[in-house]
Structures are given as C-alpha cells and as structure tokens.
mmCIF file of C-alpha atoms and ligand atoms in Angstrom:
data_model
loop_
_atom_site.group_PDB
_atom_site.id
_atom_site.type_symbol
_atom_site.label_atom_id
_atom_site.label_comp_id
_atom_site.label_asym_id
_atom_site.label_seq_id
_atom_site.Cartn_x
_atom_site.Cartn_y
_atom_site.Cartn_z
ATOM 1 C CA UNK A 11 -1.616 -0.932 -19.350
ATOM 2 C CA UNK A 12 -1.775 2.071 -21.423
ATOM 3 C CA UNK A 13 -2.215 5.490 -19.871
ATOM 4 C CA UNK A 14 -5.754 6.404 -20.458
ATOM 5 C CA UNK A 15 -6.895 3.167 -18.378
ATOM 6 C CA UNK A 16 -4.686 3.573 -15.614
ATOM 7 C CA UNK A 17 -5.933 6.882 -14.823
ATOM 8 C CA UNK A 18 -9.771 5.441 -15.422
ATOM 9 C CA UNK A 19 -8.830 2.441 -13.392
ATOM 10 C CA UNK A 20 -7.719 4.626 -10.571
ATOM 11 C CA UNK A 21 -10.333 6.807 -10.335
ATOM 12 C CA UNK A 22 -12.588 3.660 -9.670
ATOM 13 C CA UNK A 23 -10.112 2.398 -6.953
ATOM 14 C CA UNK A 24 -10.355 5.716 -5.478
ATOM 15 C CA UNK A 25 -13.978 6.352 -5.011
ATOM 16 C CA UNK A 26 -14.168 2.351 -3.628
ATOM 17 C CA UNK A 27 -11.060 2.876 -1.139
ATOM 18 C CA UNK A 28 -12.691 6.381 -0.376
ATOM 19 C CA UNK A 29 -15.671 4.373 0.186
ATOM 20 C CA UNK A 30 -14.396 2.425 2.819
ATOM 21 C CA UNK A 31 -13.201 5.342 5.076
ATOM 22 C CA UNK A 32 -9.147 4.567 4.101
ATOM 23 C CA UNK A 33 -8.061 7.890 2.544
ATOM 24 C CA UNK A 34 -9.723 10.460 4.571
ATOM 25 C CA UNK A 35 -8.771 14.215 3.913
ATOM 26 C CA UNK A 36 -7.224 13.717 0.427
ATOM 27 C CA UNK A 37 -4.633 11.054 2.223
ATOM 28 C CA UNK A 38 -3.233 8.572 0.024
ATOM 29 C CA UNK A 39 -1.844 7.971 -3.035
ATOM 30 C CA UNK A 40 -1.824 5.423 -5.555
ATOM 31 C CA UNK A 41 0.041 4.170 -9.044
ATOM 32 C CA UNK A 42 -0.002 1.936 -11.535
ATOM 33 C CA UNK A 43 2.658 1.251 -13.843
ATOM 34 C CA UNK A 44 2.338 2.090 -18.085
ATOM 35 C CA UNK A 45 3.512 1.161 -20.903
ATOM 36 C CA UNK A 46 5.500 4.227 -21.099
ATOM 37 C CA UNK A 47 6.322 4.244 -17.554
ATOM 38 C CA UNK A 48 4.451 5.342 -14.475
ATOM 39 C CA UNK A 49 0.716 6.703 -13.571
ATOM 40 C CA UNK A 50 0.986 8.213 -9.547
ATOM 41 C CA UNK A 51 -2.017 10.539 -7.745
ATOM 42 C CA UNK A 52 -1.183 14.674 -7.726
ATOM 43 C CA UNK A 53 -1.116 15.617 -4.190
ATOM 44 C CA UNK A 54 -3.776 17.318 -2.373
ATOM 45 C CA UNK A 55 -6.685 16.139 -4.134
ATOM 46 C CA UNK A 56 -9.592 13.968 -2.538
ATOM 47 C CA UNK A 57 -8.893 10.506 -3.467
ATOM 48 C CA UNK A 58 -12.552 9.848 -3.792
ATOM 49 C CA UNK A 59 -13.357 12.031 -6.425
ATOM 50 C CA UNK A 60 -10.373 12.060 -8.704
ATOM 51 C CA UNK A 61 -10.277 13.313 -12.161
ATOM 52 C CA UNK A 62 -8.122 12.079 -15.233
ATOM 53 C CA UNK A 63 -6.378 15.999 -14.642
ATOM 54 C CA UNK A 64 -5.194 14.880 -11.201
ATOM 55 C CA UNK A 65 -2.643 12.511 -12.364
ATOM 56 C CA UNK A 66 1.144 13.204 -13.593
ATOM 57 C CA UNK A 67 2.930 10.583 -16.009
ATOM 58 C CA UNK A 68 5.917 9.670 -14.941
ATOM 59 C CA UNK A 69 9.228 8.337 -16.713
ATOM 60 C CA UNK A 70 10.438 4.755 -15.888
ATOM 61 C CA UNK A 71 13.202 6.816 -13.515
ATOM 62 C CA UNK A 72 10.533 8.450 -12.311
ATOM 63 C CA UNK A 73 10.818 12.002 -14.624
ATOM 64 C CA UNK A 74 7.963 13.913 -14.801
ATOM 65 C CA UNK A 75 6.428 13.786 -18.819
ATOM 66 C CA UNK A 76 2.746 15.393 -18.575
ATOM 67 C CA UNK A 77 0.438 16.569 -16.095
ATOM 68 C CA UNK A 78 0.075 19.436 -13.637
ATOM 69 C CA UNK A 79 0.704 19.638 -10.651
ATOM 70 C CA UNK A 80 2.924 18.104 -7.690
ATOM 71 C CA UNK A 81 3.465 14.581 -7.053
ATOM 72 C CA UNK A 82 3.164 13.490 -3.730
ATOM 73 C CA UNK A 83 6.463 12.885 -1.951
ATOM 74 C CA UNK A 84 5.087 9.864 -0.603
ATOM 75 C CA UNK A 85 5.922 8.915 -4.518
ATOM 76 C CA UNK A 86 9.401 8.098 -4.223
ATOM 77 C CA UNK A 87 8.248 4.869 -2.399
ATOM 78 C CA UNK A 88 5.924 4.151 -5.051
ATOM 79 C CA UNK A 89 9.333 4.165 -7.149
ATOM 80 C CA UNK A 90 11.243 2.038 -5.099
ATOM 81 C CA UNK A 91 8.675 -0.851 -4.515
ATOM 82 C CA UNK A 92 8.526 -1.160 -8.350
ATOM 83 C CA UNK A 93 12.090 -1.531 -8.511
ATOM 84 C CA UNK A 94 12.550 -3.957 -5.588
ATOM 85 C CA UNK A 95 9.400 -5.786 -6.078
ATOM 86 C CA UNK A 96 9.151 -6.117 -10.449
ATOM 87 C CA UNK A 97 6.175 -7.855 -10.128
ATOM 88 C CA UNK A 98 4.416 -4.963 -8.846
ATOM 89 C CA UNK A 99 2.682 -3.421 -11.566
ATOM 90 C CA UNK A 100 0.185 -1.378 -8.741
ATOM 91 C CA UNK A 101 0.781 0.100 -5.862
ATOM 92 C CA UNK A 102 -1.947 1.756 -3.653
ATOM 93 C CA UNK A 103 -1.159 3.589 -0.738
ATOM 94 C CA UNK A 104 -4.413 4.214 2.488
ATOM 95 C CA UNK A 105 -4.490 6.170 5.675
ATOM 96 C CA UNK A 106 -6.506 3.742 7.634
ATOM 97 C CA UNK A 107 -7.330 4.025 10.943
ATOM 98 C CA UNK A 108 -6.896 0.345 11.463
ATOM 99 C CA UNK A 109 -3.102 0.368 9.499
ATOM 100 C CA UNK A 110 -2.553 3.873 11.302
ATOM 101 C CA UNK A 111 -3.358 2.072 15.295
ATOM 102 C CA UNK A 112 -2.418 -1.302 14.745
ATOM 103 C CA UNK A 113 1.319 -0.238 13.471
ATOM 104 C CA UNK A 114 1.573 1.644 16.436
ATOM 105 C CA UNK A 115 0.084 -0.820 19.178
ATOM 106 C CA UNK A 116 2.723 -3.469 17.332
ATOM 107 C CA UNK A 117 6.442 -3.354 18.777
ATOM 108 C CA UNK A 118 9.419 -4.204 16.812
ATOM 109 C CA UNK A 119 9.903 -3.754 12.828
ATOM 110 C CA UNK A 120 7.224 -7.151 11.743
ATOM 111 C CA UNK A 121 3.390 -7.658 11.648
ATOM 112 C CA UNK A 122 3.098 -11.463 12.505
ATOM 113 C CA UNK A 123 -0.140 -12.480 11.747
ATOM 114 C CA UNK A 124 -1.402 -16.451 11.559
ATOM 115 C CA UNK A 125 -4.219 -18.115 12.034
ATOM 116 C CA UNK A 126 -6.797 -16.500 9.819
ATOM 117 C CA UNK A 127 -8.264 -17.593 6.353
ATOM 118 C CA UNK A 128 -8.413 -14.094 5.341
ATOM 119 C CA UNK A 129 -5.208 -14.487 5.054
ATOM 120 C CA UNK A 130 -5.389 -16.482 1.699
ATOM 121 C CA UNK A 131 -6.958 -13.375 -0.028
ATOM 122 C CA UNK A 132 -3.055 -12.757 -0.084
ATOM 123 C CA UNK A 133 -0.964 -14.096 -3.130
ATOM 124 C CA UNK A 134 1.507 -16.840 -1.830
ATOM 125 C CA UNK A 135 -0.315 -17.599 1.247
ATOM 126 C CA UNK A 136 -2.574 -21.084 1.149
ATOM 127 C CA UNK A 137 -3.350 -21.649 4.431
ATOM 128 C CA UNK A 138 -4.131 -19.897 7.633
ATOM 129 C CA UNK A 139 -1.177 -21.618 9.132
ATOM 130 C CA UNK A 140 1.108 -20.018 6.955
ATOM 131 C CA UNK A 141 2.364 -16.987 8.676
ATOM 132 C CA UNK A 142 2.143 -13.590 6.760
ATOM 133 C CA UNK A 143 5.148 -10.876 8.125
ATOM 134 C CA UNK A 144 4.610 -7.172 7.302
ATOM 135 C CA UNK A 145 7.558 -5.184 7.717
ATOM 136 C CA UNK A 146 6.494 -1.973 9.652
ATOM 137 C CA UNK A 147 9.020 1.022 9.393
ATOM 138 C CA UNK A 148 8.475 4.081 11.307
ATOM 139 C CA UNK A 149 7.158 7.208 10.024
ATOM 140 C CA UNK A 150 9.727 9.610 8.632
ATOM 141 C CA UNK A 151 8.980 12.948 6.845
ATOM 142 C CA UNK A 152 12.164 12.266 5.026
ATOM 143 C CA UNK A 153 11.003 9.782 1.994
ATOM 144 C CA UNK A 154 14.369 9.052 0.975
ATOM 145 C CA UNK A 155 15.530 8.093 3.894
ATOM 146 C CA UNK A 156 12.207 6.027 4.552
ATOM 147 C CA UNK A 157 12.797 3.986 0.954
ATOM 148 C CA UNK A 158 16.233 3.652 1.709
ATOM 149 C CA UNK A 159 15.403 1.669 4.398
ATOM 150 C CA UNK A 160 12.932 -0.289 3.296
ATOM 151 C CA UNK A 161 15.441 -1.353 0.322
ATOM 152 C CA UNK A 162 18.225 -2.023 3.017
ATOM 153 C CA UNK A 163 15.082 -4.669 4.878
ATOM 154 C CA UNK A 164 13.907 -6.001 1.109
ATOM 155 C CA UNK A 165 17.770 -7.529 0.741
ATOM 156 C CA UNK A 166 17.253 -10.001 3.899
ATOM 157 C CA UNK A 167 13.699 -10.374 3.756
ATOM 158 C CA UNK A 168 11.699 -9.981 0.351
ATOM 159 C CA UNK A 169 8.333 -7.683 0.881
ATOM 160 C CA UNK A 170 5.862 -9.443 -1.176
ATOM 161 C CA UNK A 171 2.130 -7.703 -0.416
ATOM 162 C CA UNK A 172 3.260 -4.255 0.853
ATOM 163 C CA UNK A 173 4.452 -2.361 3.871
ATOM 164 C CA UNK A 174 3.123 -0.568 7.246
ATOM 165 C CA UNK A 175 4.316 2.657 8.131
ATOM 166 C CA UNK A 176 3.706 3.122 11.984
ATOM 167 C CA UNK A 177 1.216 5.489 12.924
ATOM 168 C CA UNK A 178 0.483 6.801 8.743
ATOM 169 C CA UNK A 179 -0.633 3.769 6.669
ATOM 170 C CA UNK A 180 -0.291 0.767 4.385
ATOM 171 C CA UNK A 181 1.348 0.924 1.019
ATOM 172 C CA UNK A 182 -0.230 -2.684 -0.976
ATOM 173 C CA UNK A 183 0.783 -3.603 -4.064
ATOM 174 C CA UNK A 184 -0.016 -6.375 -6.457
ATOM 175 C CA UNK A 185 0.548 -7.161 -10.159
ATOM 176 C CA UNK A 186 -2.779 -6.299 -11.401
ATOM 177 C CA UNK A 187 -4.875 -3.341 -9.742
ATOM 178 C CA UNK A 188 -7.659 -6.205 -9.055
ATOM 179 C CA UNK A 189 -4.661 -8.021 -7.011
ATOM 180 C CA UNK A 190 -3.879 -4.515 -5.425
ATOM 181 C CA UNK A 191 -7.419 -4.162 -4.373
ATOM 182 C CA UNK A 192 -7.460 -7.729 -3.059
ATOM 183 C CA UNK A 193 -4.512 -7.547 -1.123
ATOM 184 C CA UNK A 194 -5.711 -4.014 0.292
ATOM 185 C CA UNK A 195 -8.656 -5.471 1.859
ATOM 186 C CA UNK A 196 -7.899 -8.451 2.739
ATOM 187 C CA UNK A 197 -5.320 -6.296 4.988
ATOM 188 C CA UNK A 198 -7.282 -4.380 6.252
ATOM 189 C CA UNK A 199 -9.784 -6.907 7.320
ATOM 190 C CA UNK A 200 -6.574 -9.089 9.086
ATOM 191 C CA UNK A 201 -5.935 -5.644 10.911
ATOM 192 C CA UNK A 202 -8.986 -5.017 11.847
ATOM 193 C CA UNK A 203 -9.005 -8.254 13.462
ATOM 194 C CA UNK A 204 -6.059 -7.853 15.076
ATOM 195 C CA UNK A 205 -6.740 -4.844 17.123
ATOM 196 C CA UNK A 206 -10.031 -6.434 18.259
ATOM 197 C CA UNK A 207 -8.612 -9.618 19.739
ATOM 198 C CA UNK A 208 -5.754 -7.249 20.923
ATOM 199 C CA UNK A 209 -8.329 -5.274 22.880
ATOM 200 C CA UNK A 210 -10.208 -7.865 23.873
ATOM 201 C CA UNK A 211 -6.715 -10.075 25.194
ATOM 202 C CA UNK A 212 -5.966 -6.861 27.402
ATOM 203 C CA UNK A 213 -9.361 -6.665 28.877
ATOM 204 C CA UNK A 214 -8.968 -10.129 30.503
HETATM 205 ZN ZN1 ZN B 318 0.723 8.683 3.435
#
C-alpha cells in the first residue's frame, strides 16, 4: 500500500474504532505497513478525528523519514509484531474497556476462549470448538522490555491475531486493514462475552 492510502485508510479506521468507544482520550495507536516502509499514529492526537498531518513515515528499521511530531512509544511493538508476525501488514492498537477488565479478571499469561462462533471472524479458526489462546503480558511502561518479551513467548507459541496487555489494551493485527478491523471486533465481541458469563458464573 502506498503512503497516501494508508494514512486515508487510517483515518477511516479511526473515526469507526473511535466510534465504538475503544480509543477514548486520544488512546491508541495504529499502523499499516508501505511500500517504503511503515505508516504509525503521532501521539497525543484523538484517534477519532485524525488528519493525514498526524502520521510519521517510518523506515523498514523503524527510522523516522517525514512527518512531525512524536511517535508513540507504544510503536516499538508495532515494530516487533511486523517482524515476528510477516504476515502482518496492519496493526491496530484500542484501549477498550472490555480488553482493559477482562485482561485483568484473567490469571496466568493466556486468554482461552472456545465455544463461540464469533470466533470464526478470526483467520485460522473454523469452528467454535477450535480454541483461540491470546497471550496476555502485563503492562510495562518500559516498551522494550514489553516487546522483548513478547518475542521471547512468539518462539514457543506463534501469536497469530494479536496480543492483550493486562489492564491497557489489545494490539490486533491482520494482513489487510479490512482483516485488522475484522479481527478487532470480532475480539472485542468474544471479550465482551467473556466478562458477562464471567459475571454472571460468580453470581451463582
Ligand atoms: Zn496503549
């Protein structure tokens, strides 16, 4: 994808995520990858209402080439999906209150979910008998460290739709933005699920 449309592309995904209450108080960030290398968010704008002057153009190592601006740190994970996971060609990363509770009501370093046919909006995933894991990590202000560690759990077991980060949000990727968007949802809706049969399992 050249340039141009990425930024046009995720201006559109930002105003629909924005839409559904997932990037609240210019949370988030997303990227797509160019041509000519990379297309991430500036920090500290509202995700909703993006312009084609809040992005920066990135390298393929991740060098800044145009924009103003700061990238987010939160980018350096963008970076390191892409290289883990080549068929990721989008990443987009929410603050939803669903990802945010549910990775924190969840013990232990995997999302198990099974037995939902939302889970087929996932790529991979046929039936609602075959289970979908989402690594959680926890949160750490220290992104390095963070995608260091999500590399280290990618050698043993292969993230394929994206990854929680307990008590912060969801990073999805896909290998279109559509298949972002897809996977996104989807996720969100399985989460959402989740913590209501959670709740209502603890109220027996
Ligand atoms: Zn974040």
């Amino acid at each position: 994808m050249q340039t141009q449309d990425a930024k046009l592309a995720l201006i559109e995904t930002g105003a629909w995520i924005a839409q559904q209450g997932w990037v609240p108080a210019t949370g988030g960030n997303f990227s797509i990858k160019t041509e000519t290398g990379f297309v991430v968010t500036a920090s500290g704008f509202d995700k909703g209402n993006l312009n084609p002057e809040q992005f920066l153009e990135l390298s393929p190592t991740g060098q800044i080439q145009a924009g103003t601006g700061r990238p987010s740190a939160e980018t350096e994970l963008h970076l390191k999906l892409y290289k883990l996971c080549p068929h990721a060609r989008c990443v987009l990363h929410t603050h939803s209150i669903s990802a945010t509770v549910l990775s924190r009501v969840v013990e232990g370093n995997c999302l198990h979910i099974e037995g939902y046919e939302m889970q087929k909006s996932l790529s991979g995933i046929e039936s609602h008998k075959q289970a979908l894991q989402l690594p959680i990590f926890d949160n750490d202000q220290n992104i390095a460290q963070l995608a260091e560690q999500v590399a280290n759990h990618h050698i043993d077991l292969p993230i394929h739709h994206g990854v929680l980060i307990r008590g912060h949000g969801l990073y999805a990727f896909g290998r279109t933005v559509q298949e972002a968007r897809r996977h996104i949802e989807g996720l969100e809706f399985l989460f959402a699920c989740e913590l209501e049969r959670i709740k209502l399992m603890r109220s027996l």
